[in-house]
């Protein structure tokens, strides 16, 4: 750890101890705050008309999703007619695997980040979406949709980690990532079952599989790309290379082995 | 610790110190539960909790904010103890000891805040855990030196007897504290289950591969555990052999001798249950109780074997 940062903290903490100052906004100092931004990635790639579609499947028997016991917080429990299941591995009877982040790992360059934020909602003490993609510099709006408190603990490794509290409903916190990182994990330490993850990339050429295991990456310019699928539990797939002409659409499927 | 000082016994001061020591032990348990339940960052801000003095006590907040509440109570008790000692106690070194303990808990609070705001850096989490043990030993020491038994015993009680126990008790206490620190590094660096089996390592006598985590866990659960077990057993045996009639030595030695076996057993349960909350938390506080017993033994041995004018 940076010793200057620690020294600065100790001085600040001592001051707070004597002045009784709160630290409601301190997370800005440890998170991205206004860092990152749209200018960190040069816009070099123009959008095109080609696309990649495909399905991600799980071979072998999918592990049973554990039922989440929300007894620790009655507010959470009251929002579900039946106890929800953990979304770490979500596969249907045919083995179609949901919540897989598929992206162009190589060959697509970078584009300017959109100003439209990606929203991560905490509702029913679950994260929605469970897996999402976001561009470097794009705003991430984290919203507390529950009438209970949450903390959002981002365990980024390449980017700065952050941990912010949202003690009341409809609170929103905005963050940005300054570097690409796949996958960034999030959790709530108040509700130990809450976890989700994000793929942070430098262009919009990514997708997340739905309940049917399908995905689609659109607006690719012609070219040759390396594609990978990344799952929260099973990690990164073997890369696949695909060459696209203008307006072409090609299918690329991935399979993970169940463990 | 000047032998010329006179030291009248103040029952109220001693009982106050005893209550503070008991609350500090509960504080250690509360702190152990925070880490064991993974609640360390459930409250993201400090010194307030979610911007409030008292947030909703649910989920991980119950453990983290509960720890802060117990810590606040102990800090207030400690301030009262330091002031009471300053007023009632005549021995200057005891007054200093009380204020050192007060300083330790203030530093401990700052380290606790730092580890939350900086997202649990291992160095600060380990410092917080290590200082917790030192603070507990300081409070136990204050309780001991304000007791009637300590004051009435005075120097020369065993001055004509072989005094090598002082060396063994001091060495054992120091090594046990070192073992606790290695355990804290193992725990806070996430290395507790780096070797999933015991006594073998991945089914072999020595781990087939070494990493920092494996080396840490191996040092704590094999080398350190064996050394501490030997030293405490050896020291307790010497006490039972040479000073069976001296309660001030026999009782803490017997306590340490029993606790260290319980501690080893709990360590095995921690591995076998993949760090279940209950055995993991008990492992922390039994370690503290073992160290405190050794601290009492060490202080008593130095006190009773000391040569000089009777106070």
mmCIF file of N, CA and C in Angstrom, chain B residues 103-145:
data_model
loop_
_atom_site.group_PDB
_atom_site.id
_atom_site.type_symbol
_atom_site.label_atom_id
_atom_site.label_comp_id
_atom_site.label_asym_id
_atom_site.label_seq_id
_atom_site.Cartn_x
_atom_site.Cartn_y
_atom_site.Cartn_z
ATOM 1 N N UNK B 103 -3.936 4.820 25.305
ATOM 2 C CA UNK B 103 -3.376 5.167 23.996
ATOM 3 C C UNK B 103 -3.537 4.020 23.005
ATOM 4 N N UNK B 104 -3.382 2.796 23.514
ATOM 5 C CA UNK B 104 -3.484 1.627 22.627
ATOM 6 C C UNK B 104 -4.886 1.497 22.050
ATOM 7 N N UNK B 105 -5.903 1.771 22.862
ATOM 8 C CA UNK B 105 -7.267 1.588 22.316
ATOM 9 C C UNK B 105 -7.633 2.713 21.351
ATOM 10 N N UNK B 106 -7.063 3.899 21.549
ATOM 11 C CA UNK B 106 -7.297 4.983 20.584
ATOM 12 C C UNK B 106 -6.655 4.610 19.240
ATOM 13 N N UNK B 107 -5.409 4.137 19.309
ATOM 14 C CA UNK B 107 -4.727 3.703 18.082
ATOM 15 C C UNK B 107 -5.487 2.541 17.428
ATOM 16 N N UNK B 108 -6.023 1.661 18.262
ATOM 17 C CA UNK B 108 -6.773 0.515 17.763
ATOM 18 C C UNK B 108 -8.020 0.971 16.989
ATOM 19 N N UNK B 109 -8.679 2.007 17.504
ATOM 20 C CA UNK B 109 -9.866 2.533 16.819
ATOM 21 C C UNK B 109 -9.485 3.118 15.460
ATOM 22 N N UNK B 110 -8.368 3.828 15.415
ATOM 23 C CA UNK B 110 -7.918 4.419 14.143
ATOM 24 C C UNK B 110 -7.569 3.313 13.139
ATOM 25 N N UNK B 111 -6.914 2.266 13.620
ATOM 26 C CA UNK B 111 -6.583 1.139 12.731
ATOM 27 C C UNK B 111 -7.860 0.453 12.237
ATOM 28 N N UNK B 112 -8.853 0.344 13.116
ATOM 29 C CA UNK B 112 -10.129 -0.251 12.711
ATOM 30 C C UNK B 112 -10.790 0.571 11.618
ATOM 31 N N UNK B 113 -10.769 1.892 11.766
ATOM 32 C CA UNK B 113 -11.325 2.749 10.732
ATOM 33 C C UNK B 113 -10.535 2.662 9.439
ATOM 34 N N UNK B 114 -9.220 2.608 9.572
ATOM 35 C CA UNK B 114 -8.357 2.538 8.385
ATOM 36 C C UNK B 114 -8.617 1.263 7.592
ATOM 37 N N UNK B 115 -8.773 0.164 8.301
ATOM 38 C CA UNK B 115 -8.935 -1.108 7.581
ATOM 39 C C UNK B 115 -10.270 -1.130 6.844
ATOM 40 N N UNK B 116 -11.285 -0.436 7.358
ATOM 41 C CA UNK B 116 -12.568 -0.349 6.651
ATOM 42 C C UNK B 116 -12.443 0.567 5.437
ATOM 43 N N UNK B 117 -11.899 1.757 5.651
ATOM 44 C CA UNK B 117 -11.866 2.748 4.568
ATOM 45 C C UNK B 117 -10.890 2.374 3.461
ATOM 46 N N UNK B 118 -9.881 1.592 3.793
ATOM 47 C CA UNK B 118 -8.911 1.189 2.763
ATOM 48 C C UNK B 118 -9.189 -0.222 2.249
ATOM 49 N N UNK B 119 -10.366 -0.766 2.580
ATOM 50 C CA UNK B 119 -10.819 -2.066 2.066
ATOM 51 C C UNK B 119 -9.939 -3.229 2.511
ATOM 52 N N UNK B 120 -9.694 -3.304 3.771
ATOM 53 C CA UNK B 120 -9.032 -4.447 4.411
ATOM 54 C C UNK B 120 -7.636 -4.756 3.877
ATOM 55 N N UNK B 121 -6.740 -3.780 3.803
ATOM 56 C CA UNK B 121 -5.358 -4.151 3.443
ATOM 57 C C UNK B 121 -4.796 -5.074 4.522
ATOM 58 N N UNK B 122 -4.091 -6.110 4.093
ATOM 59 C CA UNK B 122 -3.639 -7.137 5.041
ATOM 60 C C UNK B 122 -2.800 -6.531 6.165
ATOM 61 N N UNK B 123 -1.905 -5.579 5.813
ATOM 62 C CA UNK B 123 -1.021 -5.018 6.846
ATOM 63 C C UNK B 123 -1.821 -4.376 7.975
ATOM 64 N N UNK B 124 -2.827 -3.594 7.608
ATOM 65 C CA UNK B 124 -3.581 -2.875 8.637
ATOM 66 C C UNK B 124 -4.509 -3.829 9.393
ATOM 67 N N UNK B 125 -5.085 -4.773 8.698
ATOM 68 C CA UNK B 125 -5.940 -5.752 9.384
ATOM 69 C C UNK B 125 -5.126 -6.560 10.389
ATOM 70 N N UNK B 126 -3.903 -6.918 10.003
ATOM 71 C CA UNK B 126 -3.033 -7.682 10.912
ATOM 72 C C UNK B 126 -2.610 -6.804 12.100
ATOM 73 N N UNK B 127 -2.295 -5.532 11.809
ATOM 74 C CA UNK B 127 -1.928 -4.616 12.897
ATOM 75 C C UNK B 127 -3.091 -4.464 13.875
ATOM 76 N N UNK B 128 -4.307 -4.383 13.337
ATOM 77 C CA UNK B 128 -5.513 -4.264 14.176
ATOM 78 C C UNK B 128 -5.660 -5.520 15.052
ATOM 79 N N UNK B 129 -5.451 -6.668 14.445
ATOM 80 C CA UNK B 129 -5.564 -7.923 15.208
ATOM 81 C C UNK B 129 -4.446 -8.042 16.246
ATOM 82 N N UNK B 130 -3.235 -7.653 15.860
ATOM 83 C CA UNK B 130 -2.098 -7.765 16.785
ATOM 84 C C UNK B 130 -2.199 -6.802 17.948
ATOM 85 N N UNK B 131 -2.658 -5.578 17.671
ATOM 86 C CA UNK B 131 -2.803 -4.588 18.744
ATOM 87 C C UNK B 131 -3.946 -4.968 19.684
ATOM 88 N N UNK B 132 -4.948 -5.648 19.152
ATOM 89 C CA UNK B 132 -6.059 -6.115 20.005
ATOM 90 C C UNK B 132 -5.523 -7.040 21.105
ATOM 91 N N UNK B 133 -4.609 -7.922 20.721
ATOM 92 C CA UNK B 133 -4.025 -8.857 21.700
ATOM 93 C C UNK B 133 -3.164 -8.103 22.719
ATOM 94 N N UNK B 134 -2.425 -7.111 22.237
ATOM 95 C CA UNK B 134 -1.589 -6.318 23.148
ATOM 96 C C UNK B 134 -2.466 -5.548 24.133
ATOM 97 N N UNK B 135 -3.541 -4.951 23.629
ATOM 98 C CA UNK B 135 -4.440 -4.197 24.506
ATOM 99 C C UNK B 135 -5.053 -5.127 25.562
ATOM 100 N N UNK B 136 -5.460 -6.303 25.138
ATOM 101 C CA UNK B 136 -6.036 -7.257 26.103
ATOM 102 C C UNK B 136 -5.000 -7.617 27.173
ATOM 103 N N UNK B 137 -3.758 -7.840 26.747
ATOM 104 C CA UNK B 137 -2.694 -8.151 27.711
ATOM 105 C C UNK B 137 -2.449 -6.973 28.666
ATOM 106 N N UNK B 138 -2.535 -5.748 28.151
ATOM 107 C CA UNK B 138 -2.344 -4.569 29.015
ATOM 108 C C UNK B 138 -3.438 -4.494 30.078
ATOM 109 N N UNK B 139 -4.674 -4.762 29.678
ATOM 110 C CA UNK B 139 -5.795 -4.712 30.634
ATOM 111 C C UNK B 139 -5.676 -5.841 31.660
ATOM 112 N N UNK B 140 -5.295 -7.020 31.168
ATOM 113 C CA UNK B 140 -5.095 -8.153 32.095
ATOM 114 C C UNK B 140 -3.965 -7.814 33.078
ATOM 115 N N UNK B 141 -2.918 -7.171 32.586
ATOM 116 C CA UNK B 141 -1.794 -6.782 33.447
ATOM 117 C C UNK B 141 -2.249 -5.774 34.502
ATOM 118 N N UNK B 142 -3.054 -4.812 34.068
ATOM 119 C CA UNK B 142 -3.575 -3.818 35.018
ATOM 120 C C UNK B 142 -4.424 -4.498 36.091
ATOM 121 N N UNK B 143 -5.234 -5.445 35.660
ATOM 122 C CA UNK B 143 -6.078 -6.179 36.611
ATOM 123 C C UNK B 143 -5.203 -6.935 37.604
ATOM 124 N N UNK B 144 -4.143 -7.537 37.090
ATOM 125 C CA UNK B 144 -3.255 -8.329 37.953
ATOM 126 C C UNK B 144 -2.531 -7.448 38.971
ATOM 127 N N UNK B 145 -1.939 -6.360 38.497
ATOM 128 C CA UNK B 145 -1.091 -5.572 39.411
ATOM 129 C C UNK B 145 -1.902 -4.749 40.409
#
